[in-house]
Coordinates of C-alpha atoms in Angstrom, one line a residue:
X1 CA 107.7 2.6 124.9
X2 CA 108.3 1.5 121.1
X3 CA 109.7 5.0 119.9
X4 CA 107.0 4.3 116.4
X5 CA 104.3 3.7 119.0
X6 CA 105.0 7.2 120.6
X7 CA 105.1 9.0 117.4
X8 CA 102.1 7.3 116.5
X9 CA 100.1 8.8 119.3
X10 CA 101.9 12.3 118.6
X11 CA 101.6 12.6 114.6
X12 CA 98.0 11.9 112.5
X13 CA 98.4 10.3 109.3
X14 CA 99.1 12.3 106.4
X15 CA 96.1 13.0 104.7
X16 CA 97.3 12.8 100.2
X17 CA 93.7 13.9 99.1
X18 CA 92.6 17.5 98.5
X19 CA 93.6 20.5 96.7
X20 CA 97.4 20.6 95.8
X21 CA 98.2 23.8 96.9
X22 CA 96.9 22.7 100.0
X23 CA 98.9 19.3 100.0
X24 CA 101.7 20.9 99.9
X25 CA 101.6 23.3 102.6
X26 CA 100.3 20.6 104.9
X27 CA 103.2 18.3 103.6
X28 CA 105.8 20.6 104.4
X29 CA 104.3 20.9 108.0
X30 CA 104.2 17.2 108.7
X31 CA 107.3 16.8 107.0
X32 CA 108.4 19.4 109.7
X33 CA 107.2 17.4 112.5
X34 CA 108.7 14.4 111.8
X35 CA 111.9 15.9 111.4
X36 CA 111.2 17.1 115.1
X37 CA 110.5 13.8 116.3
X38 CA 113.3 12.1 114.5
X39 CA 115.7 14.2 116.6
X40 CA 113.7 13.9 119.8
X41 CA 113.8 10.2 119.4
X42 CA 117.8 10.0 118.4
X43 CA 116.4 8.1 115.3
X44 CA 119.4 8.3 112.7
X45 CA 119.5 5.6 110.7
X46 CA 118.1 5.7 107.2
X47 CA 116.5 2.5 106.9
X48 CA 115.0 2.8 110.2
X49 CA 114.1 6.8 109.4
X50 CA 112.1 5.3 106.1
X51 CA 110.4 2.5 108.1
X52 CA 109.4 5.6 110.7
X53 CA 107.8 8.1 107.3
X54 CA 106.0 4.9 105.5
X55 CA 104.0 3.9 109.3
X56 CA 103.4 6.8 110.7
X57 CA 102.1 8.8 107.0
X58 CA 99.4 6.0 106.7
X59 CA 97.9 3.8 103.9
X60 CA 97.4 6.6 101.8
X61 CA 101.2 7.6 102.0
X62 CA 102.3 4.2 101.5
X63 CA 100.1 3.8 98.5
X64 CA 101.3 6.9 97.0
X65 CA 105.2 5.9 97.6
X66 CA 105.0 2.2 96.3
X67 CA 103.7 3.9 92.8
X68 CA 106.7 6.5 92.6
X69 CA 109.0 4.7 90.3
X70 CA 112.0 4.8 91.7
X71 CA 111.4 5.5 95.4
X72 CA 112.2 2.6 96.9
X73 CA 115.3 1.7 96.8
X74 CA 118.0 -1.3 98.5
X75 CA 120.5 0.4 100.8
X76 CA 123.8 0.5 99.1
X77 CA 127.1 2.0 99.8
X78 CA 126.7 5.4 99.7
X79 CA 123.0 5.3 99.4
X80 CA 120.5 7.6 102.1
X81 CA 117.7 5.4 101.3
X82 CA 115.4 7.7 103.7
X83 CA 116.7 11.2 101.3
X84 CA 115.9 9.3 98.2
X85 CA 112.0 8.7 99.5
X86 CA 112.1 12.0 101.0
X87 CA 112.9 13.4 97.4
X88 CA 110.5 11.6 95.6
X89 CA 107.7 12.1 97.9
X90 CA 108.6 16.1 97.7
X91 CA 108.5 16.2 94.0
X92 CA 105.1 14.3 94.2
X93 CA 103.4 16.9 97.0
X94 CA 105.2 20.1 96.4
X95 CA 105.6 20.1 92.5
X96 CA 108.0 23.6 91.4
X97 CA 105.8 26.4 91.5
X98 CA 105.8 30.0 89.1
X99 CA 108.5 32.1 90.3
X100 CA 106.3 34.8 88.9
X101 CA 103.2 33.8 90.3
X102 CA 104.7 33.2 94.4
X103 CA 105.6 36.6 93.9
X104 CA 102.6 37.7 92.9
X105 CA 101.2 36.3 95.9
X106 CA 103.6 37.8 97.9
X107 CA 103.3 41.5 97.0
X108 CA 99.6 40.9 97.6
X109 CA 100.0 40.1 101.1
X110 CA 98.9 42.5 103.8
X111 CA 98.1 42.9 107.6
X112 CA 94.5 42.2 108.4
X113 CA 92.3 44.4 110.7
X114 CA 92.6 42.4 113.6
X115 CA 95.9 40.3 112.9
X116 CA 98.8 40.7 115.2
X117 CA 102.5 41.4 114.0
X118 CA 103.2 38.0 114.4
X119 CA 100.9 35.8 112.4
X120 CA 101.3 38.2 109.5
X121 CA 104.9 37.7 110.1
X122 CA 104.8 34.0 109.4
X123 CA 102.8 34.2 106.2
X124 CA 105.4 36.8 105.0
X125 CA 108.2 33.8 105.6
X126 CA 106.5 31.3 104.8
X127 CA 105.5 32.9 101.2
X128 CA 109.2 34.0 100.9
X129 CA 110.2 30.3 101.1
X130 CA 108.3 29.4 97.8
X131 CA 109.6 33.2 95.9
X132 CA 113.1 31.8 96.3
X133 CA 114.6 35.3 97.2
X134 CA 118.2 35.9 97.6
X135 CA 117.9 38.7 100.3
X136 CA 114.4 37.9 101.7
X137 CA 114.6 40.3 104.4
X138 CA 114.6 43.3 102.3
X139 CA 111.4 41.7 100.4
X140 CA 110.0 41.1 104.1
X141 CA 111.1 44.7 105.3
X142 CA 109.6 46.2 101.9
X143 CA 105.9 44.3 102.3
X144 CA 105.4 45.1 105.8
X145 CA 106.6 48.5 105.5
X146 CA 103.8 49.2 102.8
X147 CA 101.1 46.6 104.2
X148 CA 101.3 46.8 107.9
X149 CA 98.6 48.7 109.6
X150 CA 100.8 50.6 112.4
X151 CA 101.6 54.1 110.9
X152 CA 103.9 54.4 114.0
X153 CA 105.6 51.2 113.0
X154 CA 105.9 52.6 109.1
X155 CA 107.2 55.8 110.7
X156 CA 109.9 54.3 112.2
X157 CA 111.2 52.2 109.4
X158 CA 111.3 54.9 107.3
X159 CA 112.8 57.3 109.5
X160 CA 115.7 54.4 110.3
X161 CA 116.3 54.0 106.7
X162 CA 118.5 51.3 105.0
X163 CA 119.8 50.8 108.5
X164 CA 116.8 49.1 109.6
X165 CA 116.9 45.6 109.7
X166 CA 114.3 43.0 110.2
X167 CA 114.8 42.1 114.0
X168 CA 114.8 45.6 114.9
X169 CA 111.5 46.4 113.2
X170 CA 110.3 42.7 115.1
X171 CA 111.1 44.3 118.0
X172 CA 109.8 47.7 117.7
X173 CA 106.3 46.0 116.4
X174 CA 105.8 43.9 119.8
X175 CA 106.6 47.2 121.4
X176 CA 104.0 49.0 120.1
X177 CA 101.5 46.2 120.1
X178 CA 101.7 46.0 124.0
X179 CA 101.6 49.9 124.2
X180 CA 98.6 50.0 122.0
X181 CA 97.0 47.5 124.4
X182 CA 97.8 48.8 127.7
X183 CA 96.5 52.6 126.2
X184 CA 93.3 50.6 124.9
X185 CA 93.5 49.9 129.0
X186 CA 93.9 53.4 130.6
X187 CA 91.1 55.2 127.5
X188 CA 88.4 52.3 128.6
X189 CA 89.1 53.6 132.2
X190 CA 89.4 56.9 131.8
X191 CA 86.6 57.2 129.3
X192 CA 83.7 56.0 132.1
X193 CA 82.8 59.3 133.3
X194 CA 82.0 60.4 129.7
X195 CA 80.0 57.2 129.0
X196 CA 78.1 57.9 131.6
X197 CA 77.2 61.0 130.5
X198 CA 76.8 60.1 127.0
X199 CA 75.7 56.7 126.5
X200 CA 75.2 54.9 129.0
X201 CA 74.7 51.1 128.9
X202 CA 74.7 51.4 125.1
X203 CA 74.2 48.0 123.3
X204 CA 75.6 46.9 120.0
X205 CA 74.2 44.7 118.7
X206 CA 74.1 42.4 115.8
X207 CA 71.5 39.6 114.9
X208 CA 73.8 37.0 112.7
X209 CA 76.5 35.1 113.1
X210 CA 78.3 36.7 110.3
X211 CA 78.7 40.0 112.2
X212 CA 82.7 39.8 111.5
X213 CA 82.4 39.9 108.3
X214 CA 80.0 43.1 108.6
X215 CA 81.7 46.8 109.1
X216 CA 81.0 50.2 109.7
X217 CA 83.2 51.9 106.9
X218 CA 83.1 55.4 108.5
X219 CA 83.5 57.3 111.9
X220 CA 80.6 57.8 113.7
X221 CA 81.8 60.9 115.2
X222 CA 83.0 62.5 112.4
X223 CA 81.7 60.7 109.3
X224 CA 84.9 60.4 107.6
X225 CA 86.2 57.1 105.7
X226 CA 89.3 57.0 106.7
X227 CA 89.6 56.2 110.1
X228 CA 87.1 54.4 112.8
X229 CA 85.2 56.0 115.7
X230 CA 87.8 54.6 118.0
X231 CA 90.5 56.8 116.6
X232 CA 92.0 59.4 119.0
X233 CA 93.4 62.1 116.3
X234 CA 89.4 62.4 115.3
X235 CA 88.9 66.2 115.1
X236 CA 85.2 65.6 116.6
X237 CA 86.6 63.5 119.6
X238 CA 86.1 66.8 121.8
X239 CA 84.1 68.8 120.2
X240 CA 80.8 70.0 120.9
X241 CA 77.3 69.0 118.9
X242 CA 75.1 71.9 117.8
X243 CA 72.2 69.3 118.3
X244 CA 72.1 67.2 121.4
X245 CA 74.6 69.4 123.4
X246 CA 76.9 66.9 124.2
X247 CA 80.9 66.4 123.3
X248 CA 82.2 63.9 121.6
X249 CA 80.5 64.3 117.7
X250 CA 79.4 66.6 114.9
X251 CA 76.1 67.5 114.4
X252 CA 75.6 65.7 111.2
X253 CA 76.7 62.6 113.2
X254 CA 74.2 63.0 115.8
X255 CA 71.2 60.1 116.3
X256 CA 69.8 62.3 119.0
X257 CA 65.9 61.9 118.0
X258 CA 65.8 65.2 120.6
X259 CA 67.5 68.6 120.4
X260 CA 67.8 71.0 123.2
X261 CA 65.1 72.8 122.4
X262 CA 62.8 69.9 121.8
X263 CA 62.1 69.2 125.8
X264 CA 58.3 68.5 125.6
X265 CA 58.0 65.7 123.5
X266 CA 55.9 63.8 125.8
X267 CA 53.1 66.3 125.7
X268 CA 51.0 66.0 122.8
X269 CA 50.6 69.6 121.9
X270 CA 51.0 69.2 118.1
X271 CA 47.8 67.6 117.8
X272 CA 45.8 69.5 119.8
X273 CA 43.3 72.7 119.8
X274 CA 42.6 75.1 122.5
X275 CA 40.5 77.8 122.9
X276 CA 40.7 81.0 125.3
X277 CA 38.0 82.6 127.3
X278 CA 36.6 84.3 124.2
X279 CA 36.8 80.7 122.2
X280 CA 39.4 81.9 119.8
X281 CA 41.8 79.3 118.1
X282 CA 45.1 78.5 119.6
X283 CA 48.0 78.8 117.0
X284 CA 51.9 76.9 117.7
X285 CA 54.7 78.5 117.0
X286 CA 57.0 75.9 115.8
X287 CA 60.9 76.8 115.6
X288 CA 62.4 73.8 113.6
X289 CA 66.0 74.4 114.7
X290 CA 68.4 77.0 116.1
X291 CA 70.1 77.3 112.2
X292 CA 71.6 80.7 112.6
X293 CA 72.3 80.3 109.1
X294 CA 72.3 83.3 106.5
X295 CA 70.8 80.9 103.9
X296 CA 67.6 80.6 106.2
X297 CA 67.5 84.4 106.7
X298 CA 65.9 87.1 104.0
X299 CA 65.9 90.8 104.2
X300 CA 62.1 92.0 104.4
X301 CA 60.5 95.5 104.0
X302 CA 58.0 96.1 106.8
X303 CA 56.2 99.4 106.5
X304 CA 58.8 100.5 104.1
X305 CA 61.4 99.9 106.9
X306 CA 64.2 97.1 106.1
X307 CA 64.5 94.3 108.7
X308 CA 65.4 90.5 108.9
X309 CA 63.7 87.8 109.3
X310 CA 64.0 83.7 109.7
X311 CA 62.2 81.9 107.2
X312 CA 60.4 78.8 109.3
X313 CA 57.7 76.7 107.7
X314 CA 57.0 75.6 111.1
X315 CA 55.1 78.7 111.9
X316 CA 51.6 79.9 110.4
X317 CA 52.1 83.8 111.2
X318 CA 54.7 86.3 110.4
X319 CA 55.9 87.1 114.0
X320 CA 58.3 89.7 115.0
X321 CA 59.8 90.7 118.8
X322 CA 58.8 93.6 121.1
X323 CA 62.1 94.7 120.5
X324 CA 61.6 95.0 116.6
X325 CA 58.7 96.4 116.8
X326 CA 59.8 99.5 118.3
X327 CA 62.8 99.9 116.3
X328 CA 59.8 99.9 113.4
X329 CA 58.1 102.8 115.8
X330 CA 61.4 104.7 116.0
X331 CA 61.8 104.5 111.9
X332 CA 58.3 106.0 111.1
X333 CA 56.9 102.2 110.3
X334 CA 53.6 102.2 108.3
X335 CA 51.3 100.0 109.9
X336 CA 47.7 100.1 109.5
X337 CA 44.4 98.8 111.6
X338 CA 46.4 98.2 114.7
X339 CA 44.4 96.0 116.9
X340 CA 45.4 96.8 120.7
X341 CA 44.2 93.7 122.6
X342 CA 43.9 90.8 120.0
X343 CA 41.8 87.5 120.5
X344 CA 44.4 85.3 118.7
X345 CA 46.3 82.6 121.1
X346 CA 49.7 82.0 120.1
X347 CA 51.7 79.1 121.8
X348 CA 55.4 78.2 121.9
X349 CA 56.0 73.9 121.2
X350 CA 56.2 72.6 124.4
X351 CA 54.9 75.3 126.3
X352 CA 51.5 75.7 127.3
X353 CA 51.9 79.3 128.3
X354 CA 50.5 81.6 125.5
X355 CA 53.1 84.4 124.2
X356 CA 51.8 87.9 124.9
X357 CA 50.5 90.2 121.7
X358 CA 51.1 93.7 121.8
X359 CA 50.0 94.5 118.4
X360 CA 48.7 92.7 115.7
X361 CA 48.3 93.5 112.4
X362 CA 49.9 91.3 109.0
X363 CA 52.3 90.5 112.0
X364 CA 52.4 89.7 115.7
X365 CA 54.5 91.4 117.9
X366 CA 55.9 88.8 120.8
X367 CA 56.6 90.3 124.2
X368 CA 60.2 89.5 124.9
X369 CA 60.7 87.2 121.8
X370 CA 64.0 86.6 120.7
X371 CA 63.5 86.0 117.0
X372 CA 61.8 87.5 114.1
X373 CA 59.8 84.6 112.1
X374 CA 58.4 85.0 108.7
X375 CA 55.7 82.8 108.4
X376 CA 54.7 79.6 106.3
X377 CA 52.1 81.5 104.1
X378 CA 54.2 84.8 103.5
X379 CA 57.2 83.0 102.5
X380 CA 55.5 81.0 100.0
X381 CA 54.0 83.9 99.0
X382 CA 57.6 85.8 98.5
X383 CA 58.9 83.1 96.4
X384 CA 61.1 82.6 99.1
X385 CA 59.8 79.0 100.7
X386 CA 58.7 76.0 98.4
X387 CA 57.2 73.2 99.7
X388 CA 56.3 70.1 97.9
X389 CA 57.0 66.8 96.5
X390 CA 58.5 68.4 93.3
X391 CA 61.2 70.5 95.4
X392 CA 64.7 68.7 96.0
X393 CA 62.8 65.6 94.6
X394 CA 66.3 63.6 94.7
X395 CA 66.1 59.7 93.0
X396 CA 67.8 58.0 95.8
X397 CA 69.7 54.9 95.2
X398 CA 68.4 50.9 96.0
X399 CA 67.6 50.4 99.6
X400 CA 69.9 49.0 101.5
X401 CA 70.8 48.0 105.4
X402 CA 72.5 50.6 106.6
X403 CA 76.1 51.1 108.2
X404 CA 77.2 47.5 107.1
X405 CA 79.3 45.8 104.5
X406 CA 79.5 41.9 103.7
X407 CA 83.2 40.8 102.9
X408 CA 82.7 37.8 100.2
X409 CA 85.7 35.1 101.9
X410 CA 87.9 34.6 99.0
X411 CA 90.5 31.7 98.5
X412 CA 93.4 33.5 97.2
X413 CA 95.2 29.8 96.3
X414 CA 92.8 30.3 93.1
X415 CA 94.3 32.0 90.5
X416 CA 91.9 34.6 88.9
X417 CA 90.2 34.0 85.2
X418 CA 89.5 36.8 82.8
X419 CA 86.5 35.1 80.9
X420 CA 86.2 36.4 76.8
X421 CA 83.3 38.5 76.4
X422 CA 79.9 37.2 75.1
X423 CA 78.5 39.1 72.2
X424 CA 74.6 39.5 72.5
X425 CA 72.0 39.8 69.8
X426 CA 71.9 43.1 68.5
X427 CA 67.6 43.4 69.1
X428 CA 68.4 43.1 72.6
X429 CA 71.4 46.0 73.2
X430 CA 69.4 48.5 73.7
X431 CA 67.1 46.9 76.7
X432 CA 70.3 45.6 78.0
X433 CA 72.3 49.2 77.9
X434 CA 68.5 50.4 79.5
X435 CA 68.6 47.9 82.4
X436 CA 72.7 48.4 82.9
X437 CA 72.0 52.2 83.3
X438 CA 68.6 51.7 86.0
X439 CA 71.0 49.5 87.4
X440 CA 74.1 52.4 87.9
X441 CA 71.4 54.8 88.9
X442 CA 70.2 53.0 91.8
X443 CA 73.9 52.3 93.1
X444 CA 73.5 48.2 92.5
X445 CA 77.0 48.4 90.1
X446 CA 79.1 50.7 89.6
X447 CA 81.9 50.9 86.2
X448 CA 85.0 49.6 86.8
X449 CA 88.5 52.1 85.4
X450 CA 91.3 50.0 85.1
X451 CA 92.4 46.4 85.0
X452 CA 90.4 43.5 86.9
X453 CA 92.0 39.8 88.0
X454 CA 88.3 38.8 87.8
X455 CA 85.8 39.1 84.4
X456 CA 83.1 37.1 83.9
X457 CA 80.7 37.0 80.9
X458 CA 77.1 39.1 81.2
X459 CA 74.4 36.7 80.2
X460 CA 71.0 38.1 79.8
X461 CA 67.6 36.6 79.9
X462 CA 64.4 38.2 78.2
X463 CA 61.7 37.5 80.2
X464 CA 58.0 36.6 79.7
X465 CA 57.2 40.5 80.3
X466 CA 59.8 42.0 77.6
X467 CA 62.1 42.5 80.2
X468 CA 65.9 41.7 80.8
X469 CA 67.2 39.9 83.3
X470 CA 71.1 40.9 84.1
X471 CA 72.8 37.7 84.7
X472 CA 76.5 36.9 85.1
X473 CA 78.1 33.8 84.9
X474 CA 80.0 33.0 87.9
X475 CA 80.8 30.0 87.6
X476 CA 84.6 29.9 87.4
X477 CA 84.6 32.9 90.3
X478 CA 82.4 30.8 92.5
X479 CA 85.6 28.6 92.8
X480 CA 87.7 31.0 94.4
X481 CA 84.2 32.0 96.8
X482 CA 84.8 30.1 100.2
X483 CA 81.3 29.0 101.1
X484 CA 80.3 28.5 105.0
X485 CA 77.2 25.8 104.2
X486 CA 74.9 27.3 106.8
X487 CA 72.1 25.0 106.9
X488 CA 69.0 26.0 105.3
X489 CA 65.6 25.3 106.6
X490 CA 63.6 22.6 104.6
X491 CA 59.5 23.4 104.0
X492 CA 59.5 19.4 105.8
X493 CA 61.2 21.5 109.0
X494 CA 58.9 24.6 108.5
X495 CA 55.6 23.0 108.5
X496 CA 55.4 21.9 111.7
X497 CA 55.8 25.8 113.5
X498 CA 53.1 26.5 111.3
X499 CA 50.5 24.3 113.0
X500 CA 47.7 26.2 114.1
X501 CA 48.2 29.7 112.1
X502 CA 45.2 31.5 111.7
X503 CA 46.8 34.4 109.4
X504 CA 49.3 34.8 107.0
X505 CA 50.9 37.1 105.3
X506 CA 53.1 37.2 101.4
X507 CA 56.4 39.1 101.2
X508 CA 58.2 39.4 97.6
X509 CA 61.6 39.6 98.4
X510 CA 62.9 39.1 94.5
X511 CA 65.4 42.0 95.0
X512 CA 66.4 41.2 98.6
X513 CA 70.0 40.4 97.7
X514 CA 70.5 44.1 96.6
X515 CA 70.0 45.4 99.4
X516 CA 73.2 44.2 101.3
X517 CA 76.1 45.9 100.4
X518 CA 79.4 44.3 99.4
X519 CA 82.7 45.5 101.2
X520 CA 84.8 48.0 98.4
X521 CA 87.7 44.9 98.7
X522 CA 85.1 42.1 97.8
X523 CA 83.5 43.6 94.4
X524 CA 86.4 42.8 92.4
X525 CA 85.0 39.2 92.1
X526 CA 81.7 40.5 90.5
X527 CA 83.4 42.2 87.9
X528 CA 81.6 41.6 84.2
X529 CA 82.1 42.4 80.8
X530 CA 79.6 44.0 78.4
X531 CA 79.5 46.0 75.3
X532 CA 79.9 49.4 76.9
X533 CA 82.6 48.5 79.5
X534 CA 83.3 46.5 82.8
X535 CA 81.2 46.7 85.9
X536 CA 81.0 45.4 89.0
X537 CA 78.6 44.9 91.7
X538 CA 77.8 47.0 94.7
X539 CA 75.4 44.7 96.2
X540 CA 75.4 41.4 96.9
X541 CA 74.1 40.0 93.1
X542 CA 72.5 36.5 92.3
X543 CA 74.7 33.7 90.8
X544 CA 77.3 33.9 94.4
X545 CA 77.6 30.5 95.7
X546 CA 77.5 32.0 99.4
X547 CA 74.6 35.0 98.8
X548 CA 71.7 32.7 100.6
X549 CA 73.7 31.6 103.4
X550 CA 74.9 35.3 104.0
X551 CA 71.7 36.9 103.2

């Protein structure tokens, strides 16, 4: 076979349109290749290695090369007509870059989530190519010792010292990628008898196709930031919740819609009114939690006789123990218009047995009761127990979905604009400092301290109403925003489905952007200027080329 026709079938043409950083990455490759397939092919000789570069690269390569003054050339004495096009084509496709800036990009380089040692290997070398270090495994040893995401690995570099050198820390990174994977092995096997105690055939599930991009930035078990659920130093991993009873979480982490106590939810005994056989009203007892507390306790004089009591809305009457009560007795209590056998009903939730009175006066006294309970209408009384809208009245930020984070896919090739600021007429500062601090109270910005690649100018809009409209230009960011074109339905494809709709319903969704968070390593690209300061986006914001699709 023709050794061009085989390379042919082997090699695409080289494809000279597109963005220039990109050109010249995917030059370098195919350059690469052919290199490969020259040696495979024992194809040596210059003019022969030319003909092989201008028939395989395509039109587009040979168009490019015939307008390169100087390119093509006669062989000569002395002349490598193949390294003179060669030359010329690389100063075309890979024009000198910054120094500065491929350092830059360098430094910013780190190990993704899910990325192997590998792959973030070759983008180290491959950006270390363009820096033009002289030692470039130090540089490589330095980056992956501060942006890998193995502590162990990081651990062992740094206990090694200057001695370590690059193949060493390649080796000891495969090494602990294959023991991470054969633990992952032994904890999904060993970890089935808890499952099954705890959650079993648990489904996760999410509704998009984005759900990569969207993360759970805390630990389920514990609720801290700084490491996932999956982590085995989490202090909650064995410990017991106060809630549900079971191991493996804290109690502020439980999403047990039950406690312990709570075993008669199925029996509709909160809504409900009996009577006994002399027709009096039946009263529940409701204890709210087992909070052992000393903030839900309070020290109450009874008949001039000191005793304490839990303070539990849940309850209508002030209810005290058999127990108490005759520790009262033995202290000389006061009590007054006793009542021996009492007509008044008192039921435990989720038990349809009525607790036994012995006494009754301000307060029943339970037979065998194990707390003492001070009422609803006491406390309130006391001062001790307020209820209402105006107590702990908290203004709670924007709603949003919660436990997920979208991650804006950013080109980094782009190099980052700092736009001037915009000066606004001076009628409209004070609306626009009004709207900017509504807009920091419900958690949709937040200020940004310190320097930002990205700043683009605030623009805002008075509407019909008086009101502003926060707008930022994005233009120039929206750039660097890789977009995924999800197809959006057309009202020519919707009408169709609605064929034969009897009702319909209207949903204002003007804010709906809001309430999807952005990911803490995305909101750098929102960043705006205004009067007061910079600030940046929480939510995803109008003006993103990729918000609809995402949203």
């Amino acid at each position: 076979m023709n050794p061009i026709t085989s390379m042919s079938t082997n090699l695409e043409n080289f494809d000279c349109d597109g963005d220039p950083a990109s050109v010249s990455v995917r030059w370098e490759k195919w350059k690469r290749a052919l290199s490969i397939f020259f040696t495979a092919s024992n194809v040596e000789k210059p003019e022969k290695k030319r003909a092989c570069l201008l028939h395989v690269g395509g039109l587009g390569l040979q168009d490019v090369y015939y307008n390169i003054p100087g390119a093509h050339v006669d062989e000569t004495e002395g002349n490598d007509i193949y390294e003179i096009a060669l030359s010329k084509l690389d100063e075309y496709f890979a024009p000198k870059q910054s120094n500065v800036y491929e350092r830059h990009i360098f430094r910013k380089l780190s190990q993704g989530n899910e990325e192997k040692f590998e792959k973030f290997l070759i983008r180290l070398r491959d950006q270390a190519e363009k820096c033009q270090f002289i030692n470039q495994d130090e540089y490589i040893i330095d980056q992956i010792t501060e942006k890998c995401n193995s502590v162990d690995l990081r651990k062992e570099i740094l206990m090694v010292g200057d001695k370590i050198t690059l193949d060493k820390i390649i080796r000891k990174a495969n090494a602990l990628e294959a023991v991470n994977r054969q633990i992952e092995g032994f904890t999904n096997k060993s970890s089935l008898n808890e499952n099954d105690q705890n959650t079993i055939n648990k489904i996760h599930s999410v509704n998009s196709t984005r759900s990569k991009r969207m993360k759970i930035d805390y630990c389920t078990r514990c609720g801290s930031k700084s490491h996932q659920a999956d982590n085995k130093n989490c202090p909650a991993i064995d410990k017991r919740c106060n809630k549900c009873n079971f191991i493996g979480h804290f109690r502020e982490q439980c999403r047990s819609k039950r406690t312990k106590n709570n075993f008669a939810s199925n029996q509709n005994y909160s809504n409900k009114t009996f009577k006994s056989k002399k027709d009096s009203e039946v009263d529940y007892i409701f204890h709210i939690e087992n909070d052992d507390g000393d903030d839900s306790v309070v020290q109450c004089s009874v008949g001039s006789v000191k005793i304490k009591m839990l303070i539990d809305s849940g309850s209508k009457h002030d209810i005290i123990s058999d127990k108490t009560w005759n520790y009262l007795k033995l202290n000389k209590v006061q009590a007054f218009n006793q009542v021996r056998k009492p007509d008044k009903v008192l039921k435990s939730y989720g038990n349809n047995k009525p607790l036994i009175i012995n006494r009754q006066t301000t307060i029943y006294v339970i037979k065998d009761g194990t707390r003492d309970l001070l009422g609803k209408h006491t406390a309130i009384a006391l001062g001790v127990l307020k209820i209402g809208l105006h107590i702990n009245n908290i203004t709670t930020e924007f709603p949003k979905f919660k436990n997920i984070s979208v991650e804006i896919p950013i080109d980094e090739t782009v190099k980052p604009v700092i736009q001037p600021h915009r000066r606004i007429p001076i009628p409209l500062e004070n609306k626009v400092n009004s709207k900017l601090e509504e807009l920091l109270r419900k958690g949709i910005i937040e200020e940004v301290n310190g320097p930002s690649q990205w700043v683009s100018p605030m623009v805002p809009i008075l509407k019909e109403n008086g009101e502003i409209r926060i707008c930022i230009d994005m233009r120039r960011a929206n750039a660097a925003i890789k977009r995924e074109n999800h197809p959006l339905p057309t009202m020519s494809e919707l009408l169709p489905s609605l064929r034969g709709a009897k009702y319909f319903s209207r949903l204002d969704i003007k804010d709906a952007f809001h309430q999807i968070e952005i990911h803490k390593d995305s909101r750098n690209i929102t960043t705006f200027s205004t009067s007061k300061g910079l600030y940046r986006y929480k939510r995803l914001m109008f003006g993103i080329t990729c918000a609809p699709e995402i949203f």
